Every structure is written in C-alpha cells, then in structure tokens.
Coordinates of C-alpha atoms in Angstrom, one line a residue:
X1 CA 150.9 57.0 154.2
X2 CA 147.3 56.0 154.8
X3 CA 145.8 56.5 158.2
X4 CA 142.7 54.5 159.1
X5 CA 140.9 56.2 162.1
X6 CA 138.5 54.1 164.3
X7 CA 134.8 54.9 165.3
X8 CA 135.2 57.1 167.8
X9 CA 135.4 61.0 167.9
X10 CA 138.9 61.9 166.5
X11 CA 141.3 64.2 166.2
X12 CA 144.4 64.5 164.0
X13 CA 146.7 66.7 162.7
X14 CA 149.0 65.8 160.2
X15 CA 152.8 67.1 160.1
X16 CA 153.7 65.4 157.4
X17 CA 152.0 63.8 153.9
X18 CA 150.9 63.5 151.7
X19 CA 148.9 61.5 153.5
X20 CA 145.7 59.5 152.8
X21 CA 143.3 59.5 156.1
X22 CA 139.8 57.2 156.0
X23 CA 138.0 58.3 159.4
X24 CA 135.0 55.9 160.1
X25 CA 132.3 56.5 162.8
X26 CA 132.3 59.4 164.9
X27 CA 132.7 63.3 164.4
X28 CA 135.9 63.6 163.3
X29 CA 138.3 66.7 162.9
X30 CA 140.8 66.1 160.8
X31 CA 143.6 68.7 159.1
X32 CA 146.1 67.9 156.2
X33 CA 150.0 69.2 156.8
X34 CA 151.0 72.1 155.2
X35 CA 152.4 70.4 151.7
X36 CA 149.3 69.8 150.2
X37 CA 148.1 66.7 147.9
X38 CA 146.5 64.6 150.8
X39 CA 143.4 62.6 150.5
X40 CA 141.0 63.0 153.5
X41 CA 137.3 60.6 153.5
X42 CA 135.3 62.2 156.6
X43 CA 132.6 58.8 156.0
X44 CA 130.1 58.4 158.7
X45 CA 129.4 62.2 161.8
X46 CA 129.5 65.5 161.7
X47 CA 133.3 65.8 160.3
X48 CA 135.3 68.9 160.6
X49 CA 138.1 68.6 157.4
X50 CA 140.8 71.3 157.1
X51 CA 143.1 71.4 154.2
X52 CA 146.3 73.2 155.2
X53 CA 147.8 72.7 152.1
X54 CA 147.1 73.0 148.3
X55 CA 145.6 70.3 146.1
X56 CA 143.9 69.1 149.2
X57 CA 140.9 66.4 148.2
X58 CA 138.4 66.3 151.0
X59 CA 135.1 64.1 150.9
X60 CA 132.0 64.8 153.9
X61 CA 130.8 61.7 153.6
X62 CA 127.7 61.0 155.9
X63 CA 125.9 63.6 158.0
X64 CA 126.9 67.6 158.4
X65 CA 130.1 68.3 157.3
X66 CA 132.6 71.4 157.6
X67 CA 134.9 71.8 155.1
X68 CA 137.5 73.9 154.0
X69 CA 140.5 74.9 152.0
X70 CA 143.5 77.2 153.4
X71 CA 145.9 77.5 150.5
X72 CA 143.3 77.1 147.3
X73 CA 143.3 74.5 144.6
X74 CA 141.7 71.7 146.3
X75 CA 138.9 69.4 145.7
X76 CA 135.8 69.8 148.1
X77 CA 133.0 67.3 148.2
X78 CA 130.2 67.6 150.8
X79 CA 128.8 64.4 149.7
X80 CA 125.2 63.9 151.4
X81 CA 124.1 66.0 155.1
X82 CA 123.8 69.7 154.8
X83 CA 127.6 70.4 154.3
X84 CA 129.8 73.9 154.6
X85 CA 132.5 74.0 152.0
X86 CA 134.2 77.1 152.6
X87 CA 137.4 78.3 150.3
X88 CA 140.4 81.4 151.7
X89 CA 141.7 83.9 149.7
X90 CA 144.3 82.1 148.1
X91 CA 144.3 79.9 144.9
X92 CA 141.1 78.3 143.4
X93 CA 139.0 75.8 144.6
X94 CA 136.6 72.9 143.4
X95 CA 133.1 72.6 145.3
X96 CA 131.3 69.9 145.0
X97 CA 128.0 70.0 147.5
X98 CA 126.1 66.7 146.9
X99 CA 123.0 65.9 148.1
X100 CA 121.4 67.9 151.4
X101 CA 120.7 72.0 151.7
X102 CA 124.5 73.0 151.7
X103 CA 126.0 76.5 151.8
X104 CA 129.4 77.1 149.7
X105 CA 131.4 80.1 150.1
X106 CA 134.6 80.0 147.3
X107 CA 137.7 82.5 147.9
X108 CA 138.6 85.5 146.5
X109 CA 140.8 85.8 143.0
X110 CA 144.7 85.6 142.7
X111 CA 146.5 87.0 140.1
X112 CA 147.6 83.6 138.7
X113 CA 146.0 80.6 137.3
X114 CA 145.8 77.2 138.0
X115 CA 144.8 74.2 135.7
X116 CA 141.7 74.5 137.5
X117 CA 140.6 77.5 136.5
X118 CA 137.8 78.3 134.1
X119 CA 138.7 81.1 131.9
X120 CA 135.8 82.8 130.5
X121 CA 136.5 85.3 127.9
X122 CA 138.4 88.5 128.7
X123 CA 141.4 89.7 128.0
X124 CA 144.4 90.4 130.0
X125 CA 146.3 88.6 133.2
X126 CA 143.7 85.3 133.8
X127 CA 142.6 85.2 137.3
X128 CA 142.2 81.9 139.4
X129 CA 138.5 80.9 140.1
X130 CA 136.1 78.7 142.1
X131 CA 134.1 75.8 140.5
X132 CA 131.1 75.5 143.2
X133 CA 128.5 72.9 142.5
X134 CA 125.6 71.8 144.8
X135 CA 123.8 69.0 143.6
X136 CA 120.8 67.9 145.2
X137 CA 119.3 69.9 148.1
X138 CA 118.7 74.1 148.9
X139 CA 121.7 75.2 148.3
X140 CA 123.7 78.9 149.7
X141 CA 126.4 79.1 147.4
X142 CA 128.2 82.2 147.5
X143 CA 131.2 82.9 145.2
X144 CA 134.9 84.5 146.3
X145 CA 136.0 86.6 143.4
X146 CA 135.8 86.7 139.7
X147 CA 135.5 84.2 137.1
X148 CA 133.6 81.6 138.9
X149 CA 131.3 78.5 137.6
X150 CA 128.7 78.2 140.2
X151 CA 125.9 75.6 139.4
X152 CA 123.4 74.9 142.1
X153 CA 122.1 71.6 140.5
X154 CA 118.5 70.4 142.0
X155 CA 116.3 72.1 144.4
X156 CA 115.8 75.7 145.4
X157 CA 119.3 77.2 145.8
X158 CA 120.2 80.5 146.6
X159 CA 123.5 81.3 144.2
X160 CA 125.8 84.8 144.9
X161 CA 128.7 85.7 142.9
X162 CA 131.3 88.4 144.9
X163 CA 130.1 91.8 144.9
X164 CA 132.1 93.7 142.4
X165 CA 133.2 90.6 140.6
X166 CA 133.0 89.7 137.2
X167 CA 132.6 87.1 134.4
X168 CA 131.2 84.5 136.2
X169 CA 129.3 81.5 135.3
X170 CA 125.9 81.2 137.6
X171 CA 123.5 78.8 136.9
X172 CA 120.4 77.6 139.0
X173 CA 120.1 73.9 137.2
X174 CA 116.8 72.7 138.5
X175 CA 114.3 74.1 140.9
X176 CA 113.2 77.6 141.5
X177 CA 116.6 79.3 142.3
X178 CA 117.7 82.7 143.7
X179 CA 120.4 83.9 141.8
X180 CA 122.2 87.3 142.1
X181 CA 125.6 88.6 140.1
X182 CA 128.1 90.1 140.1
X183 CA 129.2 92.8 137.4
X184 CA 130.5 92.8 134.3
X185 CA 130.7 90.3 131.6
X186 CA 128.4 87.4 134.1
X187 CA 126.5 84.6 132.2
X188 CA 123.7 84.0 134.4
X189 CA 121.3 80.7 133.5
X190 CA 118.2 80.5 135.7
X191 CA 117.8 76.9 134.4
X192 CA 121.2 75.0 132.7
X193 CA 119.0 72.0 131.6
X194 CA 116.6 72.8 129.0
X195 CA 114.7 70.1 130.2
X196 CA 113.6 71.8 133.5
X197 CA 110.0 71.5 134.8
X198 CA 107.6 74.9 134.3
X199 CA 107.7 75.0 137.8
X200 CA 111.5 76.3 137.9
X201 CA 110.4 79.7 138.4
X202 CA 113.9 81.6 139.1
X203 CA 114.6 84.8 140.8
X204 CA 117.6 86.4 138.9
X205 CA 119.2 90.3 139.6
X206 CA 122.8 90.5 137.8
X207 CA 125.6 93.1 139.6
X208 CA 125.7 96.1 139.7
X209 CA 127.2 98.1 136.7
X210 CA 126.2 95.1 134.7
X211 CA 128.1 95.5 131.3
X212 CA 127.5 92.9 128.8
X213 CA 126.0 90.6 131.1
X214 CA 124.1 87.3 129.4
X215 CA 121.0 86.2 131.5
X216 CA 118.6 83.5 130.6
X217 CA 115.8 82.2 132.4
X218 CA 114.9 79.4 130.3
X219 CA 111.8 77.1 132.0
X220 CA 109.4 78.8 134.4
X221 CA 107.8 82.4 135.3
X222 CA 111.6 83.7 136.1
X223 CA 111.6 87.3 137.6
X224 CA 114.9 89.1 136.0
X225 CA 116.4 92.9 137.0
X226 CA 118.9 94.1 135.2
X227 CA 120.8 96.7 137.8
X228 CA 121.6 100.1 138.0
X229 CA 125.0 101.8 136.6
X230 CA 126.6 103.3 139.2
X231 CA 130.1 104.0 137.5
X232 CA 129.5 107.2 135.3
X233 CA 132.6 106.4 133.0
X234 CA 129.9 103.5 131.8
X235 CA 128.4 105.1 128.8
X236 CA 127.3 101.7 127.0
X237 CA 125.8 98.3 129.1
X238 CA 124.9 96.6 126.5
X239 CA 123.2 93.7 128.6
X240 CA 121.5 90.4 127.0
X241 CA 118.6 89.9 128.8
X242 CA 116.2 86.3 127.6
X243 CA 113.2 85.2 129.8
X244 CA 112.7 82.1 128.2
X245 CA 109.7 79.1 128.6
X246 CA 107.2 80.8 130.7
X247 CA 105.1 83.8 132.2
X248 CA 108.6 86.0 132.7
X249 CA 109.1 89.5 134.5
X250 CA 112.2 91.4 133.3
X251 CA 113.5 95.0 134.7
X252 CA 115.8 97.2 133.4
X253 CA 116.8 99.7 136.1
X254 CA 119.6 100.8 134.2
X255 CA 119.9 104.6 134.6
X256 CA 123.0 105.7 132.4
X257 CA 124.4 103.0 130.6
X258 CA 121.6 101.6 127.9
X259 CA 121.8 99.9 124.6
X260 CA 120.5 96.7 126.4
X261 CA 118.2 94.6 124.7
X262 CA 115.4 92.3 126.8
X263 CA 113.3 89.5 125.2
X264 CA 110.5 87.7 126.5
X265 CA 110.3 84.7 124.3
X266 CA 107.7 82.5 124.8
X267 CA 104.9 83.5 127.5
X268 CA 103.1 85.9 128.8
X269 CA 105.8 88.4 129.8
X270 CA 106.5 92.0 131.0
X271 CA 109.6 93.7 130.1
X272 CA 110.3 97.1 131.6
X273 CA 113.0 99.1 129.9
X274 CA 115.2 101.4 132.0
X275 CA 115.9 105.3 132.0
X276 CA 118.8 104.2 129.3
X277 CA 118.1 103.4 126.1
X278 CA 116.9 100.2 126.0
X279 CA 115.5 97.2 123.1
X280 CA 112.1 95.3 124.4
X281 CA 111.2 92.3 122.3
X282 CA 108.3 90.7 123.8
X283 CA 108.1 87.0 121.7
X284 CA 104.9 84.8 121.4
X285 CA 102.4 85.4 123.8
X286 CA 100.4 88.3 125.5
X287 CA 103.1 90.7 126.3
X288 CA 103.5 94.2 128.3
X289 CA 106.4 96.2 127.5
X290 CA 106.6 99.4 129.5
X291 CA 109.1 101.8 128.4
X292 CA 107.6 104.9 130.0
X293 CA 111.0 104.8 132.3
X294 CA 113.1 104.4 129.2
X295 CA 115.1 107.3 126.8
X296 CA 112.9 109.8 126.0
X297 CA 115.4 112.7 125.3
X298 CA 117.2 110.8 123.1
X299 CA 116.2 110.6 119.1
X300 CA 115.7 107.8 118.8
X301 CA 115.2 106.2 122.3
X302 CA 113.7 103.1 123.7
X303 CA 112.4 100.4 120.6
X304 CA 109.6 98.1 122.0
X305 CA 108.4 95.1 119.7
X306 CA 105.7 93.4 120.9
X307 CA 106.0 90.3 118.5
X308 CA 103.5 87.4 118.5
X309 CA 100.2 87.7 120.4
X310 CA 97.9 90.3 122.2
X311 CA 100.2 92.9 123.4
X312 CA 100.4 96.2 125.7
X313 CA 102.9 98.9 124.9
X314 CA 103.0 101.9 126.6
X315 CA 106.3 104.5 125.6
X316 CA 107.0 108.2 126.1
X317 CA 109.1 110.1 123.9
X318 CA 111.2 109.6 121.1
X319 CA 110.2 106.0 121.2
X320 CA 109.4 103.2 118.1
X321 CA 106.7 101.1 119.7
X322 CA 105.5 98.2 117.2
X323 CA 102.8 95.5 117.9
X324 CA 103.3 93.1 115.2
X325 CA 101.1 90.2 115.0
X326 CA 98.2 90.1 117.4
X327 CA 95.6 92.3 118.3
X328 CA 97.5 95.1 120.0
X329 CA 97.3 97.5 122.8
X330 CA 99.7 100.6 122.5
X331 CA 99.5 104.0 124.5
X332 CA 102.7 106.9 124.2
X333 CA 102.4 109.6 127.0
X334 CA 104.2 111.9 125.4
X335 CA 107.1 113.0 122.8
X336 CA 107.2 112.3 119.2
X337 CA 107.0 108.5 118.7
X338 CA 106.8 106.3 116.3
X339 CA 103.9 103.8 116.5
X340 CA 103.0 100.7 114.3
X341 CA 100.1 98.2 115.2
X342 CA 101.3 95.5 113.0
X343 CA 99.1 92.7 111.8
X344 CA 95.7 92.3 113.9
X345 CA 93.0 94.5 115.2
X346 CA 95.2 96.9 117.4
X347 CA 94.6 100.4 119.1
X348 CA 97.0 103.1 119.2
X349 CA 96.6 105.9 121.3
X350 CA 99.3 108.6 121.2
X351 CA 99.8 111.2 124.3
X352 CA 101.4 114.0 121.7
X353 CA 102.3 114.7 118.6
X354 CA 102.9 110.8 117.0
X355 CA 102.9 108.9 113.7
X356 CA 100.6 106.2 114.2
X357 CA 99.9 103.3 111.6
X358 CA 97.7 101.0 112.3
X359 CA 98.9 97.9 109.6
X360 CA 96.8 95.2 108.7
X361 CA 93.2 94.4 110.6
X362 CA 90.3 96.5 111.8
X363 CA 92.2 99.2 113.9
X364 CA 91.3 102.2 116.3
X365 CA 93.8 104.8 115.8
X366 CA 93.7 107.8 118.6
X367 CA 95.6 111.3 118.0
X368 CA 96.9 113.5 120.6
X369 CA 96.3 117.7 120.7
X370 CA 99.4 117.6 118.9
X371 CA 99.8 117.7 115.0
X372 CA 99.3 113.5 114.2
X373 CA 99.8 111.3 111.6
X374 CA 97.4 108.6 111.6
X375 CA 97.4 105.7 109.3
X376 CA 94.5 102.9 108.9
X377 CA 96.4 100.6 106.5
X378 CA 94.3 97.3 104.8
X379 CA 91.6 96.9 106.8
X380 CA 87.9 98.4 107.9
X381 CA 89.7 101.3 110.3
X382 CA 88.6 104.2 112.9
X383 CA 90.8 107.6 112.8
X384 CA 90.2 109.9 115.3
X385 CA 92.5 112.8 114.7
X386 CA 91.7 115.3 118.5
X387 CA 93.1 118.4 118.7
X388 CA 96.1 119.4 116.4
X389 CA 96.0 120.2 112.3
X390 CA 96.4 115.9 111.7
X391 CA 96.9 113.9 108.8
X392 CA 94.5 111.3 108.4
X393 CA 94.5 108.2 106.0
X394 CA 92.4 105.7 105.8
X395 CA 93.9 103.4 103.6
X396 CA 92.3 100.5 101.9
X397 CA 88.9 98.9 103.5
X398 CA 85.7 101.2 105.1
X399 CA 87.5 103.5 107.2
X400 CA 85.9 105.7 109.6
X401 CA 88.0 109.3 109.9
X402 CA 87.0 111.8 112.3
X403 CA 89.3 115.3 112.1
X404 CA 88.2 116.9 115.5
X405 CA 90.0 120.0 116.4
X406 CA 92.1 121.5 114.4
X407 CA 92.8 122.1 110.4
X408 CA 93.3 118.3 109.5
X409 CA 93.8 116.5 106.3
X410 CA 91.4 113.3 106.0
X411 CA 92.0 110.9 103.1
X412 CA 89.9 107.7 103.0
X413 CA 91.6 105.9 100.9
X414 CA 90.0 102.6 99.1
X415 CA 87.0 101.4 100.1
X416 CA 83.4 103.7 101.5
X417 CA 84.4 105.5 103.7
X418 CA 83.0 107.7 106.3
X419 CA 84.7 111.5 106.5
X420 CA 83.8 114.2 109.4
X421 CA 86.3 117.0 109.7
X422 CA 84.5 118.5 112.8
X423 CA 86.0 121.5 114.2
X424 CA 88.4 123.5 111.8
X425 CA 89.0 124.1 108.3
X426 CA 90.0 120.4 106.9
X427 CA 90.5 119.1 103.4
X428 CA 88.3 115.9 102.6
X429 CA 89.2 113.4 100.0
X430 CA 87.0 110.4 100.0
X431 CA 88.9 108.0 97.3
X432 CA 87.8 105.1 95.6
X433 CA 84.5 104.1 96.7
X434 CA 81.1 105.9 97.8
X435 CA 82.0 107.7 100.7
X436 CA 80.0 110.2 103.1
X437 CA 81.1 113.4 104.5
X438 CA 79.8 113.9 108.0
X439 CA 78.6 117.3 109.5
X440 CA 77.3 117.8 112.3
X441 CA 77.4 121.1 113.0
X442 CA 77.1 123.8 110.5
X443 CA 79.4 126.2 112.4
X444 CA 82.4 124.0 112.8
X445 CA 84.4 125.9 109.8
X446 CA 84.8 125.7 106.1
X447 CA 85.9 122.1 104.7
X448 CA 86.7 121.6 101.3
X449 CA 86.2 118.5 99.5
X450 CA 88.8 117.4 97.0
X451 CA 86.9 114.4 95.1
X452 CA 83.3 114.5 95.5
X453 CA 81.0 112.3 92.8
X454 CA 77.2 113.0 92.9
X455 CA 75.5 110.1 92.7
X456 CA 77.9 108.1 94.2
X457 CA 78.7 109.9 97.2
X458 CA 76.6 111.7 99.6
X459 CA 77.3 114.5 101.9
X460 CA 75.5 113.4 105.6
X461 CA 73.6 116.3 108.1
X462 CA 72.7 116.2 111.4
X463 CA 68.8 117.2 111.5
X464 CA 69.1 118.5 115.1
X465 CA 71.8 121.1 113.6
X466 CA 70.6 121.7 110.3
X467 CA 66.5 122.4 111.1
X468 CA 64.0 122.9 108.7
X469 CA 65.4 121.7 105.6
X470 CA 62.8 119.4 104.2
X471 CA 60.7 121.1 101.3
X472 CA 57.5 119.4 100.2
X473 CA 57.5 118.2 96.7
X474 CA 61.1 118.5 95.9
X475 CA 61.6 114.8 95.8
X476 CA 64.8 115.4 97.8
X477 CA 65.5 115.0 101.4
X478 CA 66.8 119.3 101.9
X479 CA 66.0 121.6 99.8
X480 CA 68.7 122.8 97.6
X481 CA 69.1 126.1 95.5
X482 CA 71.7 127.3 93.3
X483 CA 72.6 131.0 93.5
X484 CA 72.6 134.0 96.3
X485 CA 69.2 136.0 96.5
X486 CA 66.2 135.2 98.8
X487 CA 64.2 132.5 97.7
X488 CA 61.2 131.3 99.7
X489 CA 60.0 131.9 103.4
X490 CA 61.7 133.0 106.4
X491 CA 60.9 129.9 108.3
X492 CA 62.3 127.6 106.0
X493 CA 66.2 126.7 105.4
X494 CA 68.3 125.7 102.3
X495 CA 71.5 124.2 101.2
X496 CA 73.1 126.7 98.9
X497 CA 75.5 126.6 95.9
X498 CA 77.2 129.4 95.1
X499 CA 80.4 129.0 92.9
X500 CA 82.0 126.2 94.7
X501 CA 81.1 126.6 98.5
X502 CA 78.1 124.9 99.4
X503 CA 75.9 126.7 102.5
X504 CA 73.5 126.3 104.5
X505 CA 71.1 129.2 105.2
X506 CA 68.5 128.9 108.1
X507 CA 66.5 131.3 106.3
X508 CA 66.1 131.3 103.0
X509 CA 64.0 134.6 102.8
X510 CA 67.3 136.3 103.7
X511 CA 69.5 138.1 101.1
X512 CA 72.7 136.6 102.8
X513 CA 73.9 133.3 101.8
X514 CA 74.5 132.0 105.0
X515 CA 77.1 129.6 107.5
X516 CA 79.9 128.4 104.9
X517 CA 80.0 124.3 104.9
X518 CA 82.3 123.7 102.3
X519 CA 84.3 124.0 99.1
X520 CA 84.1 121.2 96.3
X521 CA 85.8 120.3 93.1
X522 CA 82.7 118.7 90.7
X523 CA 79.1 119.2 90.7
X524 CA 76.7 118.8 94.0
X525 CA 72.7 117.9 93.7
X526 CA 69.9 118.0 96.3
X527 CA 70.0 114.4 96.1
X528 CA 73.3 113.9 97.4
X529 CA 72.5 115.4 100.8
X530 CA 71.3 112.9 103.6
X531 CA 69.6 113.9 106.9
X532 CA 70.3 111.9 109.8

C-alpha cells in the first residue's frame, strides 16, 4: 500500500505492510510494522523514522532527521540536515549519512550473515556487519560490532569502530578525520581517495591488541598510534603501519607483541618504535626514527632505515640503525648495535660498545668507552675511537683517525691519512698514501707503526710536549741520533733510535734513552719528523 501523508505534524504506525509511506511537510514520526520490507520518505522537518522490521528502507529527506533500525538489515539514508542513523543489536545495517554533520551508530554482530554483509578475510562462522557511510559534512560515525565498512566521505569526521571488535574497514575519505579502531585484523585508510588535498591531515589510533592491523594515511601530516598489547597470549602483532603523502607522526606503543613494521613514505616524518620489536622505514624526506623505546634485550631488536634524505636515528641496544642516502644523523645510547651511515656525509655516534660504518661521503664516526668498530668507507672521513681498545679504519679517501683511550688498532686505509693513537699502546698502519702519525704527548704509551716509508711519510710532534728539540745546523727540524749513550748537553732533547723503538729523550746528556714513542717496521730519518 502507499500512504501519502499531508503537511502537517504526523504520526503513524503501521500494523500491517509492507507499506510504502511519502510524508510531506511537517515533523513527522513515522514506524514500519513488524514484517519488514517497507519504504518510508521523511521529505521536508525534523522526521523521526523507526523501522520495526527487517529490510526496512528509510530516507531523512530535508532538515534533522532520527533514524533507526530495530531488527537489522535495512537501508538508512540521512539525506541532507545533520541526521542520527542509529542501528540495534540485531542483523546488519546500511548507513548512508549524506550531506550535513551526522552521527551514525551501527549494531552489534550476529552470528549469521546477510547478503549485506561485507566479509573481510578471516576464517571461521562470518559475522553480520554495518556498512556506515557519511558523505558530506562532520561526521560521528561509530560502528556496532565487527566487520564493518565505515567511510566518512567529505569533511572532518570523527569514525569509531566497537571496542574489542575486529576486521573492520575505516576510512576517513576527505578532510582531516579522527579515526580510532578496533582490534585485530582492522584496515584503517586516513584518506580512501588518493586524490585528497595536503590539507587531509588525519588523526588515526587502531584498537587495542592490534594484530595485523593495515593503516595508511595517505595525503596530509596524519598522526598514527599503533596501541598497546594488553592480551599476554599475543606474542606476535605484526601491524602494517604507512604514513603516506606528507609530514607524518607514527607511534608504536606496542609493549609485548612486536614484529610490526612502520614506514614513513614520502615527508618529513617521525616514526617511534615501541618496547616490541619493531621495523622503522623512514622513505624520502628528512626523517626521525626513535627507537630508544624499542627491543633492546633482544638480538637482534629494533631495525631503523632511514631511506632517502637527511635523517635522525637514535636506538639502544641490540639495534641495526641505517641511514642510507642522505646526510645522516644517528646516536645509540647503549647495547651492541649495528650502525651504517649509508651514502652521504653522516655522523654516527655510538653510546657503547658498536660497529659503526660510515659508507660513502665525508663522515664523522664517534666511539663509545666500549671496545668499537669504526669504519670510514670511500670518502675524506673522521674516526674518533674514545675510550675502549677500538678498531679503526679509515678506508679509502684522507681519513682522519684518532685512537683516544685505550689499546686501539688504527688503519688508514687509501688515501693521506692523518693517525694519532693518543692514550694507550695502539698499532698504526698508515696505507697507501703519505700519511702522518700524530703525537702529542710523549707519555701517552708505546705505539708501534706497521708500515712506515721515510720520505713519504712523516711522523708529526707537538712542540709544546716535545721541547727543545731543534739542533742548529742539522738541516732537520729535531735532532735525531741513532744509538743509546749520552750525546750532547743536558739542556737539549733528541729523538732516538735504538733497534726499532724510536724515543724521545729530554736530555740528551743522560745515559738513559728516554720516554718510549714507538715501535716501527722500516727505517726512520730526522727528516721525517715534523714539529707543530
């Protein structure tokens, strides 16, 4: 039967149906019979539409509408006004908001599908779910159970899957949406349309206990936090986490789960891993990936790639931190990591004992009082080993290797290099190329130099350490003997040879052969000695 209603404010009920009801004018409430299948047009006021039955079809029309649906798998359409399209715990529901700031609430799963239903993966008995759209205008859309599509469509809408709930489709569409999830298995888009505006900047958090949950940002500077694991039969997460287009923040607060992996794309972005173990990948753009929260009893633990442009890493323990192209920023605070500066001009900075290589480009390598491994790579490089017996290596270009504390190996590598062992006794080896061997302190310990060629390489003292050298007509800038015995006045100082330990003794009128510098392979000369 259809039922045409006049202008004024109506009420009707039906008993029987299906029936098809056009209201005009006026605010109208209006409820189908029990059966189901009728067709109810609220048009023009502030409409009140109840649908008693199942496979109910209601349309707002006009104005502020309140809708709802009793027994589930109806079709809800706000239409324009700020509508309420609410759904009951029974069956599965189509919401439709149109244009106005409408809030959507869908029902709660049943244990039996409809051909409505969007199945989304799983396995097992399919569930019944809402399909909640809202079109244009701020949306609240808030889902019932699991397995629902919500899509928020223009506008700044605020979308909310059912706590505990799981495999949902959310997605924001346009505007700069707030989205929260679930649980488990949600795909989460902050932007469906890869043609949204920069300006989308979305707001996403998934459920809590988040396994294998997709999110993706797409368009905008999209802030996305991954939750915390609550349920501790969750060993694995394993969450997808994209920012997309734009300046992105993304947050792992994962505490037990781990193996997620979070990329930044394009952007300037900051990823922050969790206390699980967790994968950062921060794409093109200047990136900061902060894994200091992340797995650092684990071996290995957190993995941070910095990717394309000028990034910041900064891990602790057990970690592989790895710049990549770029000129590169990367600190550890403390553990044994693993730490690569990739193609650029990077500096690496390890808090303990690290490996540290600095790839391509003119890098700054810093050790830790730990025992460190500290690669230059191609490039004109700075080593500076600190405390700890390290392992220096220039590699090819100039490098510049400084030993400081400890009983350290320096290797130049290609190129003219500059060698200073400092404190400890430290084997030299200067490589292809005229190198120097920095001292500047003749009490510092007993070096011994692997490779050294007079006349090509020269060994460098500090004149404020090693005093009186200078001898007048020796042509030479110290004055160098070969032999023990006292030679000379008391007020004058010498490099000596004797064997293959060079020394330098502040007095030469002294039988003694003085402070031990070093140990060589080769022959030495006066000439090869530099004051500076």
């Amino acid at each position: 039967m259809v039922r045409i209603l006049n202008d004024e404010n109506n009420v009707l009920q039906l008993l029987e149906g299906p029936d098809i009801v056009l209201a005009l004018e006026g605010n109208d409430l209006i409820q189908t019979f029990n059966g189901g299948g009728s067709l109810v047009y609220g048009n023009k006021g502030n409409d009140i539409l109840i649908g008693q039955g199942p496979r109910d079809t209601l349309f707002g029309g006009q104005d502020n509408d309140n809708l709802s649906s009793a027994k589930g798998k109806s079709f809800l359409f706000g239409e324009k006004g700020n509508d309420i399209l609410t759904g009951t715990n029974v069956g599965a529901d189509f919401f439709f908001g149109g244009e106005g700031n409408d809030s959507i609430v869908g029902g709660a799963p049943q244990p039996t599908a409809s051909p409505l239903d969007p199945i989304l993966g799983g396995s097992g008995a399919p569930v019944s779910a809402n399909s909640i759209y809202g079109n244009k205008g701020k949306d609240t859309l808030i889902g019932g159970g699991s397995r629902d599509t919500i899509f928020g469509g223009q506008d700044n809408d605020s979308i909310q899957a059912a706590d505990n709930s799981s495999s949902n489709l959310l997605s924001g569409d346009k505007g700069a949406d707030t989205i929260t999830g679930g649980g488990a298995g949600d795909t989460i888009l902050g932007d469906f349309d890869l043609a949204a505006t920069a300006s989308d900047n979305d707001s996403i958090t998934s459920g809590i206990d988040p396994e294998s949950v997709f999110i993706y940002g797409n368009q905008g500077n999209d802030t996305i936090i991954l939750e915390k694991v609550t349920n501790k039969l969750i060993t694995s997460t394993e969450a997808n986490l994209y920012g997309g287009k734009g300046n992105d923040s993304i947050i792992s607060l994962d505490n037990q789960g781990g193996n997620n992996r979070l990329y930044g794309d394009l952007g300037n972005d900051t990823l922050v891993a969790g206390m699980a173990t967790d994968t950062l990948f921060g794409g093109d753009g200047n990136d900061s990936l902060d894994g200091v929260k992340g797995s650092s009893t684990k071996d290995p633990g957190t993995a941070m790639y910095g990717e394309g442009g000028n990034d910041i890493l900064v891990g602790e323990g057990y970690q592989l931190l790895d710049g990549g192209d770029g000129n590169d920023s990367i600190f550890t605070t403390d553990g044994t990591d693993i730490v690569i500066g990739g193609a650029g001009n990077d500096t690496l900075t390890a808090g303990a004992a690290a490996y540290l290589d600095g790839g391509d480009g003119d890098d700054v390598l810093n050790g830790s009082s730990g025992g460190d491994a500290l690669i230059g790579g191609a490039g004109n490089d700075k080593l500076y080993g600190q405390d700890g017996n390290d392992n220096l290596q220039g590699g090819a270009g100039d490098d510049l290797l400084v030993g400081q504390g400890g009983d350290d190996n320096l290797q130049g590598g290609a190129g003219n290099d500059i060698l200073s062992g400092q404190g400890g006794s430290d084997i030299l080896t200067g490589g292809d190329g005229a190198d120097g061997f920095y001292y500047e302190d003749p009490s510092l310990g007993l070096d011994t130099i692997t490779d050294f060629v007079s006349g090509t390489d020269k060994i460098f003292l500090a004149k404020n350490a090693f005093t009186n050298l200078t001898r007048t007509g020796t042509g030479n800038a110290v004055a160098f003997v070969t032999g023990e015995g006292s030679i000379g006045n008391s007020n004058e100082a010498i490099i000596r040879l004797v064997g293959n330990e060079v020394y330098y003794d502040p007095n030469a009128a002294d039988t003694s052969n003085g402070t031990p510098l070093f140990k060589l392979s080769g022959t030495i000369t006066g000439s090869d000695f530099v004051l500076y």
